[in-house]
Amino acid sequence: MDTVIREKTSARKAQIVETAQQLFREKGYSATSMRDLAKAVGIEPASLYNHISSKEAILQHICFHMAEEFFSAIEDIHLQPGGPQEKLRIAVHRHIGVIVNNLEASNVFFNEWRNLGEEDLQKFRSLRINYEYKFKEILQSGMETGAFKPVDVRIAIFTIFSAMNAIYDLEKPGVPIETDEVASIISTIILNGLNV
Amino acid sequence: MDTVIREKTSARKAQIVETAQQLFREKGYSATSMRDLAKAVGIEPASLYNHISSKEAILQHICFHMAEEFFSAIEDIHLQPGGPQEKLRIAVHRHIGVIVNNLEASNVFFNEWRNLGEEDLQKFRSLRINYEYKFKEILQSGMETGAFKPVDVRIAIFTIFSAMNAIYDLEKPGVPIETDEVASIISTIILNGLNV
DNA sequence: CCTACCGATCGGTAGG
DNA sequence: CCTACCGATCGGTAGG
């Protein structure tokens, strides 16, 4: 009995978060009201608060859940076989995989995180620095061994993440994104460039 | 006399737009109130409307002004000497130049355009398609002549723009972005990749 | 999960 | 450019 109730409640909560992701993506976090959300879910605005504590708590949940997904995807990257090039290729593939498997949440994650409260904002920023550092290590070791060109690491990292993190925008209604295809093209451009 | 008044008015208007850019960038368009803006400018909220017609009109102005900047920067790209590689390199450099010279406006342009009204939204989208098409042409002709690898043009264009359009985020307080340096690294990665 | 409602704030206007 | 103010809407709570 208890279980049934808890299941119902948590299903509703999942539905609220899911719906919020769609709305935040379409209109942005600030422009989405709790009344919009309640209407889309099909309940009264006040009823939302039986499942979530505040509007910001939803954003918080989305952002930090995505952060976890990204981290766990490349957790074992330093254990992967191959040199810096192979490691970078794998990391890029995994990172893009997380985005493609969470298109809506990714969009919110990348575009709306600045609406977090000051405390979460700091936590979020330091998580991102940590995450990017794992890529930086690969790049740096590749430059030391001579596998990569000696370019400015900061700008290179920046270029790589820019190329990867925008792919949620690549989606067109009815045309699903193929992780392998996109990851392979982006890896190729980053590693080998467009020139023949 | 008339001139003096008009100059004063238009200087205030410029100040309002400039201040709005900063606030939209920091907090986002929706989260910035006209009261925030008035306070930052140093006048009463109602006084804003002597210079601008609405909040959305400010966003409109920023977005379409930036669109013009981008277009005029690569207007003569097909007249430039050199093959597809050289043309792409020049276009990338010009595009990045526009962003670096309008960091605040660029940020708003790329992140807040979806808050435009339905009509402007359509105009904006078609401008972007037109603009990206100019890059697409270069890429396609380069693939035909065998100068570029035959990759999926849509994804390649997408990768290039992602790398270019995120650079406003590269700015750190006190460390100005060097257009030439950034443009050269991004061009290098896009054209020649990271591999030695 | 709902009805009823709170104080705060929103974009914008009237009138001077 | 200001004072005064509009109706609408905001996130959220009380109480059942």
Short mmCIF file of C-alpha atoms (C1' of nucleotides) in Angstrom, two decimals:
data_model
loop_
_atom_site.label_atom_id
_atom_site.label_comp_id
_atom_site.label_asym_id
_atom_site.label_seq_id
_atom_site.Cartn_x
_atom_site.Cartn_y
_atom_site.Cartn_z
CA MET A 1 0.00 0.00 0.00
CA ASP A 2 2.62 2.40 1.12
CA THR A 3 4.61 1.46 -1.94
CA VAL A 4 1.76 2.17 -4.30
CA ILE A 5 1.29 5.65 -2.91
CA ARG A 6 4.97 6.39 -3.11
CA GLU A 7 5.11 5.15 -6.66
CA LYS A 8 2.23 7.35 -7.68
CA THR A 9 3.79 10.36 -6.04
CA SER A 10 7.17 9.83 -7.58
CA ALA A 11 5.67 9.21 -11.01
CA ARG A 12 3.94 12.56 -10.74
CA LYS A 13 7.16 14.19 -9.68
CA ALA A 14 8.96 12.71 -12.66
CA GLN A 15 6.20 14.00 -14.90
CA ILE A 16 6.53 17.48 -13.43
CA VAL A 17 10.29 17.56 -13.96
CA GLU A 18 9.94 16.19 -17.49
CA THR A 19 7.31 18.76 -18.37
CA ALA A 20 9.34 21.54 -16.80
CA GLN A 21 12.32 20.55 -18.96
CA GLN A 22 10.23 20.95 -22.09
CA LEU A 23 8.88 24.33 -21.02
CA PHE A 24 12.24 25.64 -19.81
CA ARG A 25 13.68 24.66 -23.13
CA GLU A 26 10.96 26.30 -25.19
CA LYS A 27 10.49 29.55 -23.27
CA GLY A 28 13.39 29.71 -20.88
CA TYR A 29 13.34 29.27 -17.11
CA SER A 30 12.36 32.82 -16.18
CA ALA A 31 9.65 33.06 -18.79
CA THR A 32 8.06 29.81 -17.63
CA SER A 33 5.59 30.32 -14.80
CA MET A 34 4.46 27.73 -12.32
CA ARG A 35 0.99 28.27 -13.75
CA ASP A 36 2.28 27.32 -17.21
CA LEU A 37 3.80 24.23 -15.71
CA ALA A 38 0.70 23.26 -13.74
CA LYS A 39 -1.48 23.66 -16.82
CA ALA A 40 0.84 21.50 -18.92
CA VAL A 41 0.85 18.84 -16.21
CA GLY A 42 -2.90 19.08 -15.78
CA ILE A 43 -3.19 20.05 -12.12
CA GLU A 44 -3.70 23.27 -10.16
CA PRO A 45 -0.63 25.47 -9.55
CA ALA A 46 -0.74 24.96 -5.80
CA SER A 47 -0.66 21.19 -6.24
CA LEU A 48 2.80 21.33 -7.74
CA TYR A 49 4.17 22.08 -4.31
CA ASN A 50 3.17 18.67 -3.03
CA HIS A 51 5.87 17.25 -5.26
CA ILE A 52 8.51 19.90 -5.54
CA SER A 53 9.56 22.56 -3.07
CA SER A 54 10.09 25.44 -5.47
CA LYS A 55 10.61 26.43 -9.06
CA GLU A 56 14.32 26.73 -8.53
CA ALA A 57 14.48 23.24 -7.01
CA ILE A 58 13.38 21.86 -10.38
CA LEU A 59 16.15 23.68 -12.19
CA GLN A 60 18.58 22.53 -9.54
CA HIS A 61 17.54 18.94 -10.01
CA ILE A 62 17.91 19.13 -13.80
CA CYS A 63 21.31 20.80 -13.70
CA PHE A 64 22.96 18.62 -11.09
CA HIS A 65 21.49 15.43 -12.50
CA MET A 66 23.03 16.28 -15.87
CA ALA A 67 26.33 17.09 -14.21
CA GLU A 68 26.34 13.60 -12.70
CA GLU A 69 25.59 12.05 -16.08
CA PHE A 70 28.53 13.84 -17.66
CA PHE A 71 30.93 12.90 -14.89
CA SER A 72 30.01 9.24 -14.79
CA ALA A 73 30.32 9.02 -18.58
CA ILE A 74 34.04 9.79 -18.55
CA GLU A 75 34.84 8.54 -15.06
CA ASP A 76 37.13 5.79 -16.35
CA ILE A 77 38.61 7.72 -19.25
CA HIS A 78 42.18 7.49 -17.95
CA LEU A 79 41.82 3.68 -17.88
CA GLN A 80 40.93 3.53 -21.55
CA PRO A 81 43.47 1.99 -23.93
CA GLY A 82 45.25 4.08 -26.53
CA GLY A 83 47.08 7.39 -26.61
CA PRO A 84 45.77 10.92 -26.13
CA GLN A 85 44.11 10.88 -29.53
CA GLU A 86 42.16 7.74 -28.75
CA LYS A 87 41.29 8.97 -25.27
CA LEU A 88 40.07 12.29 -26.63
CA ARG A 89 38.02 10.51 -29.27
CA ILE A 90 36.38 8.33 -26.63
CA ALA A 91 35.73 11.23 -24.28
CA VAL A 92 34.13 13.24 -27.09
CA HIS A 93 31.96 10.28 -28.03
CA ARG A 94 30.81 9.73 -24.46
CA HIS A 95 30.13 13.39 -23.86
CA ILE A 96 28.05 13.67 -27.01
CA GLY A 97 26.27 10.46 -26.05
CA VAL A 98 25.08 12.03 -22.79
CA ILE A 99 23.73 15.05 -24.63
CA VAL A 100 21.96 13.03 -27.30
CA ASN A 101 20.39 10.76 -24.67
CA ASN A 102 19.16 13.79 -22.69
CA LEU A 103 18.39 16.39 -25.33
CA GLU A 104 15.85 18.40 -23.40
CA ALA A 105 17.73 18.34 -20.12
CA SER A 106 20.96 19.24 -21.90
CA ASN A 107 19.40 22.28 -23.41
CA VAL A 108 18.24 23.48 -19.99
CA PHE A 109 21.57 22.54 -18.43
CA PHE A 110 23.57 24.61 -20.91
CA ASN A 111 21.22 27.58 -21.22
CA GLU A 112 19.53 28.06 -17.88
CA TRP A 113 22.10 27.21 -15.23
CA ARG A 114 22.78 30.87 -14.56
CA ASN A 115 19.30 31.10 -13.02
CA LEU A 116 20.48 28.97 -10.13
CA GLY A 117 20.89 30.60 -6.73
CA GLU A 118 24.27 31.97 -5.77
CA GLU A 119 25.29 28.92 -3.78
CA ASP A 120 24.36 26.41 -6.48
CA LEU A 121 25.97 28.65 -9.04
CA GLN A 122 29.33 28.31 -7.34
CA LYS A 123 28.95 24.56 -6.97
CA PHE A 124 27.99 24.32 -10.62
CA ARG A 125 30.94 26.38 -11.81
CA SER A 126 33.44 24.34 -9.86
CA LEU A 127 31.96 21.09 -11.19
CA ARG A 128 32.39 22.39 -14.71
CA ILE A 129 35.99 23.36 -14.11
CA ASN A 130 36.67 19.89 -12.74
CA TYR A 131 35.04 18.25 -15.71
CA GLU A 132 36.84 20.35 -18.27
CA TYR A 133 40.08 19.60 -16.49
CA LYS A 134 39.78 15.94 -17.40
CA PHE A 135 39.79 16.94 -21.06
CA LYS A 136 42.58 19.41 -20.45
CA GLU A 137 44.79 16.65 -19.04
CA ILE A 138 44.35 14.58 -22.18
CA LEU A 139 45.17 17.55 -24.37
CA GLN A 140 48.19 18.51 -22.36
CA SER A 141 49.66 15.05 -22.24
CA GLY A 142 49.09 14.80 -25.99
CA MET A 143 51.01 17.98 -26.57
CA GLU A 144 53.85 16.80 -24.37
CA THR A 145 54.21 13.54 -26.26
CA GLY A 146 53.97 15.44 -29.52
CA ALA A 147 50.71 13.80 -30.56
CA PHE A 148 48.91 17.14 -30.68
CA LYS A 149 49.90 20.52 -32.05
CA PRO A 150 51.15 22.90 -29.36
CA VAL A 151 48.20 25.31 -29.37
CA ASP A 152 46.79 27.35 -26.49
CA VAL A 153 45.12 24.66 -24.36
CA ARG A 154 42.47 26.96 -22.98
CA ILE A 155 41.25 28.01 -26.40
CA ALA A 156 41.49 24.47 -27.76
CA ILE A 157 39.43 23.08 -24.87
CA PHE A 158 37.02 25.87 -25.42
CA THR A 159 36.68 25.05 -29.10
CA ILE A 160 36.12 21.38 -28.40
CA PHE A 161 33.41 22.01 -25.82
CA SER A 162 31.73 24.59 -28.00
CA ALA A 163 31.50 22.11 -30.84
CA MET A 164 30.20 19.37 -28.54
CA ASN A 165 27.81 21.32 -26.38
CA ALA A 166 25.83 22.92 -29.16
CA ILE A 167 24.66 19.67 -30.69
CA TYR A 168 21.34 19.72 -28.89
CA ASP A 169 20.52 22.45 -31.41
CA LEU A 170 21.13 20.06 -34.25
CA GLU A 171 17.91 18.24 -33.58
CA LYS A 172 15.15 18.64 -36.09
CA PRO A 173 11.63 17.38 -35.41
CA GLY A 174 11.38 13.87 -36.76
CA VAL A 175 15.10 13.55 -37.44
CA PRO A 176 16.81 11.90 -34.48
CA ILE A 177 20.48 12.68 -33.88
CA GLU A 178 22.79 9.75 -34.54
CA THR A 179 25.37 9.83 -31.75
CA ASP A 180 27.95 7.81 -33.65
CA GLU A 181 27.68 9.89 -36.80
CA VAL A 182 27.84 13.28 -35.08
CA ALA A 183 30.55 12.19 -32.67
CA SER A 184 32.65 10.83 -35.49
CA ILE A 185 32.40 13.98 -37.60
CA ILE A 186 33.16 16.27 -34.68
CA SER A 187 36.08 14.09 -33.59
CA THR A 188 37.38 14.08 -37.13
CA ILE A 189 37.20 17.84 -37.51
CA ILE A 190 38.79 18.41 -34.13
CA LEU A 191 41.57 15.88 -34.67
CA ASN A 192 42.18 15.99 -38.41
CA GLY A 193 40.55 19.18 -39.58
CA LEU A 194 38.66 19.76 -42.78
CA ASN A 195 41.65 19.89 -45.11
CA VAL A 196 42.43 16.79 -47.09
CA MET B 1 18.82 73.93 -30.55
CA ASP B 2 16.81 71.22 -32.10
CA THR B 3 20.04 69.36 -32.71
CA VAL B 4 21.13 69.62 -29.12
CA ILE B 5 17.88 68.18 -27.85
CA ARG B 6 17.96 65.35 -30.33
CA GLU B 7 21.57 64.60 -29.42
CA LYS B 8 20.71 64.47 -25.78
CA THR B 9 17.74 62.22 -26.40
CA SER B 10 19.68 59.85 -28.60
CA ALA B 11 22.59 59.72 -26.19
CA ARG B 12 20.18 58.63 -23.48
CA LYS B 13 18.67 56.05 -25.77
CA ALA B 14 22.11 54.67 -26.53
CA GLN B 15 22.81 54.53 -22.81
CA ILE B 16 19.57 52.64 -22.22
CA VAL B 17 20.34 50.08 -24.91
CA GLU B 18 23.91 49.68 -23.67
CA THR B 19 22.77 49.19 -20.09
CA ALA B 20 20.06 46.77 -21.19
CA GLN B 21 22.68 44.69 -22.99
CA GLN B 22 24.68 44.35 -19.81
CA LEU B 23 21.64 43.37 -17.75
CA PHE B 24 20.26 40.97 -20.35
CA ARG B 25 23.63 39.32 -20.45
CA GLU B 26 23.95 39.00 -16.69
CA LYS B 27 20.44 37.96 -15.76
CA GLY B 28 18.77 37.11 -19.03
CA TYR B 29 16.06 39.03 -20.85
CA SER B 30 13.06 37.68 -18.95
CA ALA B 31 14.66 38.05 -15.56
CA THR B 32 15.57 41.68 -16.21
CA SER B 33 12.77 44.07 -15.29
CA MET B 34 12.26 47.55 -16.63
CA ARG B 35 12.69 48.68 -13.02
CA ASP B 36 16.13 47.04 -12.94
CA LEU B 37 16.99 48.82 -16.14
CA ALA B 38 15.69 52.21 -14.97
CA LYS B 39 17.64 51.92 -11.75
CA ALA B 40 20.86 51.06 -13.59
CA VAL B 41 20.34 53.99 -15.94
CA GLY B 42 19.49 56.31 -13.08
CA ILE B 43 15.96 57.40 -14.03
CA GLU B 44 12.41 56.42 -13.08
CA PRO B 45 10.93 53.35 -14.80
CA ALA B 46 8.26 55.37 -16.60
CA SER B 47 10.89 57.64 -18.11
CA LEU B 48 12.36 54.80 -20.11
CA TYR B 49 9.35 54.94 -22.38
CA ASN B 50 10.30 58.38 -23.64
CA HIS B 51 13.22 56.72 -25.38
CA ILE B 52 12.11 53.21 -26.20
CA SER B 53 8.66 51.87 -26.96
CA SER B 54 8.87 48.60 -25.06
CA LYS B 55 11.16 46.06 -23.46
CA GLU B 56 10.94 43.85 -26.49
CA ALA B 57 11.87 46.73 -28.79
CA ILE B 58 15.25 46.86 -27.04
CA LEU B 59 15.86 43.18 -27.64
CA GLN B 60 14.73 43.62 -31.22
CA HIS B 61 17.18 46.43 -31.73
CA ILE B 62 20.09 44.46 -30.29
CA CYS B 63 19.37 41.32 -32.27
CA PHE B 64 18.81 42.89 -35.67
CA HIS B 65 21.68 45.29 -35.26
CA MET B 66 24.00 42.35 -34.63
CA ALA B 67 22.55 40.52 -37.63
CA GLU B 68 23.49 43.50 -39.80
CA GLU B 69 27.00 43.51 -38.38
CA PHE B 70 27.49 39.86 -39.21
CA PHE B 71 26.14 40.23 -42.73
CA SER B 72 28.17 43.28 -43.63
CA ALA B 73 31.32 41.60 -42.30
CA ILE B 74 31.25 38.86 -44.91
CA GLU B 75 29.37 40.71 -47.63
CA ASP B 76 32.30 40.60 -50.05
CA ILE B 77 33.57 37.16 -49.08
CA HIS B 78 33.10 35.72 -52.58
CA LEU B 79 35.31 38.51 -53.97
CA GLN B 80 38.18 37.57 -51.70
CA PRO B 81 41.26 36.03 -53.31
CA GLY B 82 42.24 32.44 -52.67
CA GLY B 83 40.49 29.09 -52.67
CA PRO B 84 37.84 27.72 -50.31
CA GLN B 85 40.36 27.30 -47.50
CA GLU B 86 41.44 30.92 -47.68
CA LYS B 87 37.85 32.12 -48.00
CA LEU B 88 36.76 30.06 -45.01
CA ARG B 89 39.68 31.36 -43.00
CA ILE B 90 38.76 34.95 -43.82
CA ALA B 91 35.06 34.40 -43.08
CA VAL B 92 35.88 32.81 -39.72
CA HIS B 93 38.18 35.71 -38.87
CA ARG B 94 35.57 38.31 -39.79
CA HIS B 95 32.81 36.54 -37.92
CA ILE B 96 34.88 36.26 -34.78
CA GLY B 97 35.88 39.89 -35.20
CA VAL B 98 32.24 40.96 -35.02
CA ILE B 99 31.71 38.96 -31.84
CA VAL B 100 34.84 40.26 -30.14
CA ASN B 101 33.98 43.85 -31.05
CA ASN B 102 30.45 43.43 -29.64
CA LEU B 103 30.88 41.03 -26.77
CA GLU B 104 27.87 42.06 -24.74
CA ALA B 105 25.52 42.38 -27.70
CA SER B 106 26.72 39.04 -29.05
CA ASN B 107 25.89 37.32 -25.85
CA VAL B 108 22.35 38.68 -25.93
CA PHE B 109 22.06 37.95 -29.63
CA PHE B 110 22.97 34.29 -29.21
CA ASN B 111 21.16 33.61 -25.96
CA GLU B 112 18.06 35.76 -25.89
CA TRP B 113 16.76 35.90 -29.45
CA ARG B 114 14.07 33.35 -28.68
CA ASN B 115 12.34 35.96 -26.54
CA LEU B 116 11.50 37.93 -29.66
CA GLY B 117 7.87 38.05 -30.78
CA GLU B 118 6.63 35.49 -33.28
CA GLU B 119 7.04 37.76 -36.28
CA ASP B 120 10.59 38.82 -35.44
CA LEU B 121 11.42 35.25 -34.60
CA GLN B 122 10.65 34.18 -38.14
CA LYS B 123 12.61 37.06 -39.63
CA PHE B 124 15.51 36.23 -37.38
CA ARG B 125 15.51 32.55 -38.28
CA SER B 126 15.51 33.24 -42.00
CA LEU B 127 18.36 35.72 -41.64
CA ARG B 128 20.39 33.09 -39.87
CA ILE B 129 19.72 30.51 -42.55
CA ASN B 130 20.83 33.00 -45.19
CA TYR B 131 23.98 33.80 -43.30
CA GLU B 132 24.93 30.20 -42.67
CA TYR B 133 24.33 29.51 -46.33
CA LYS B 134 27.25 31.74 -47.28
CA PHE B 135 29.52 29.50 -45.25
CA LYS B 136 27.84 26.42 -46.65
CA GLU B 137 28.66 27.54 -50.18
CA ILE B 138 32.33 27.83 -49.35
CA LEU B 139 32.36 24.41 -47.76
CA GLN B 140 30.52 22.79 -50.62
CA SER B 141 32.71 24.27 -53.30
CA GLY B 142 35.75 23.19 -51.31
CA MET B 143 34.48 19.63 -51.20
CA GLU B 144 33.77 19.65 -54.90
CA THR B 145 37.28 20.79 -55.77
CA GLY B 146 38.67 18.27 -53.32
CA ALA B 147 40.13 20.89 -50.99
CA PHE B 148 37.99 19.70 -48.08
CA LYS B 149 37.14 16.26 -46.81
CA PRO B 150 33.72 15.09 -47.94
CA VAL B 151 31.93 15.25 -44.58
CA ASP B 152 28.27 15.96 -43.86
CA VAL B 153 28.03 19.69 -44.66
CA ARG B 154 25.25 20.36 -42.21
CA ILE B 155 27.17 18.94 -39.27
CA ALA B 156 30.42 20.57 -40.38
CA ILE B 157 28.75 24.00 -40.64
CA PHE B 158 27.23 23.34 -37.30
CA THR B 159 30.59 22.52 -35.74
CA ILE B 160 32.20 25.62 -37.20
CA PHE B 161 29.49 27.94 -35.93
CA SER B 162 29.46 26.30 -32.53
CA ALA B 163 33.17 26.89 -32.17
CA MET B 164 32.89 30.50 -33.33
CA ASN B 165 29.73 31.55 -31.56
CA ALA B 166 30.72 30.51 -28.10
CA ILE B 167 33.78 32.71 -27.91
CA TYR B 168 31.97 35.48 -26.05
CA ASP B 169 32.21 33.09 -23.14
CA LEU B 170 35.98 33.09 -23.39
CA GLU B 171 36.19 36.56 -21.94
CA LYS B 172 37.61 36.88 -18.49
CA PRO B 173 37.45 40.15 -16.57
CA GLY B 174 40.61 42.09 -17.31
CA VAL B 175 41.77 39.74 -20.05
CA PRO B 176 40.62 41.08 -23.41
CA ILE B 177 40.08 38.59 -26.22
CA GLU B 178 42.62 38.85 -29.02
CA THR B 179 40.66 38.42 -32.22
CA ASP B 180 43.67 37.38 -34.28
CA GLU B 181 44.86 34.81 -31.80
CA VAL B 182 41.48 33.19 -31.22
CA ALA B 183 40.53 33.31 -34.89
CA SER B 184 43.80 31.74 -35.87
CA ILE B 185 43.52 28.88 -33.38
CA ILE B 186 39.92 28.14 -34.29
CA SER B 187 40.72 28.30 -38.01
CA THR B 188 43.67 26.00 -37.47
CA ILE B 189 41.65 23.43 -35.54
CA ILE B 190 38.80 23.53 -38.05
CA LEU B 191 41.08 23.31 -41.08
CA ASN B 192 44.03 21.26 -39.85
CA GLY B 193 42.82 19.60 -36.68
CA LEU B 194 44.79 18.98 -33.53
CA ASN B 195 46.85 16.09 -34.78
CA VAL B 196 50.39 16.85 -35.86
"C1'" DC C 1 -4.89 17.46 -4.91
"C1'" DC C 2 -8.10 21.62 -4.52
"C1'" DT C 3 -10.07 26.42 -3.22
"C1'" DA C 4 -8.84 30.63 -1.76
"C1'" DC C 5 -5.68 33.89 -1.28
"C1'" DC C 6 -1.10 36.46 0.06
"C1'" DG C 7 2.23 40.35 -0.85
"C1'" DA C 8 5.35 41.48 -4.45
"C1'" DT C 9 6.36 42.62 -8.83
"C1'" DC C 10 5.52 42.88 -13.70
"C1'" DG C 11 5.26 45.96 -18.33
"C1'" DG C 12 3.25 49.88 -19.40
"C1'" DT C 13 0.01 54.34 -19.45
"C1'" DA C 14 -2.05 58.98 -18.04
"C1'" DG C 15 -1.15 63.33 -17.29
"C1'" DG C 16 1.63 66.83 -16.34
"C1'" DC D 1 11.68 63.29 -16.97
"C1'" DC D 2 8.51 62.61 -12.81
"C1'" DT D 3 4.38 61.14 -9.76
"C1'" DA D 4 0.79 58.22 -9.53
"C1'" DC D 5 -1.24 54.34 -10.82
"C1'" DC D 6 -3.37 50.44 -13.90
"C1'" DG D 7 -4.66 45.43 -14.44
"C1'" DA D 8 -2.18 41.24 -14.83
"C1'" DT D 9 0.70 37.97 -13.20
"C1'" DC D 10 4.28 36.19 -10.28
"C1'" DG D 11 6.03 32.29 -6.69
"C1'" DG D 12 4.25 30.43 -2.97
"C1'" DT D 13 1.25 29.39 1.54
"C1'" DA D 14 -2.87 28.14 4.55
"C1'" DG D 15 -6.02 25.02 5.38
"C1'" DG D 16 -8.58 21.37 4.28
#
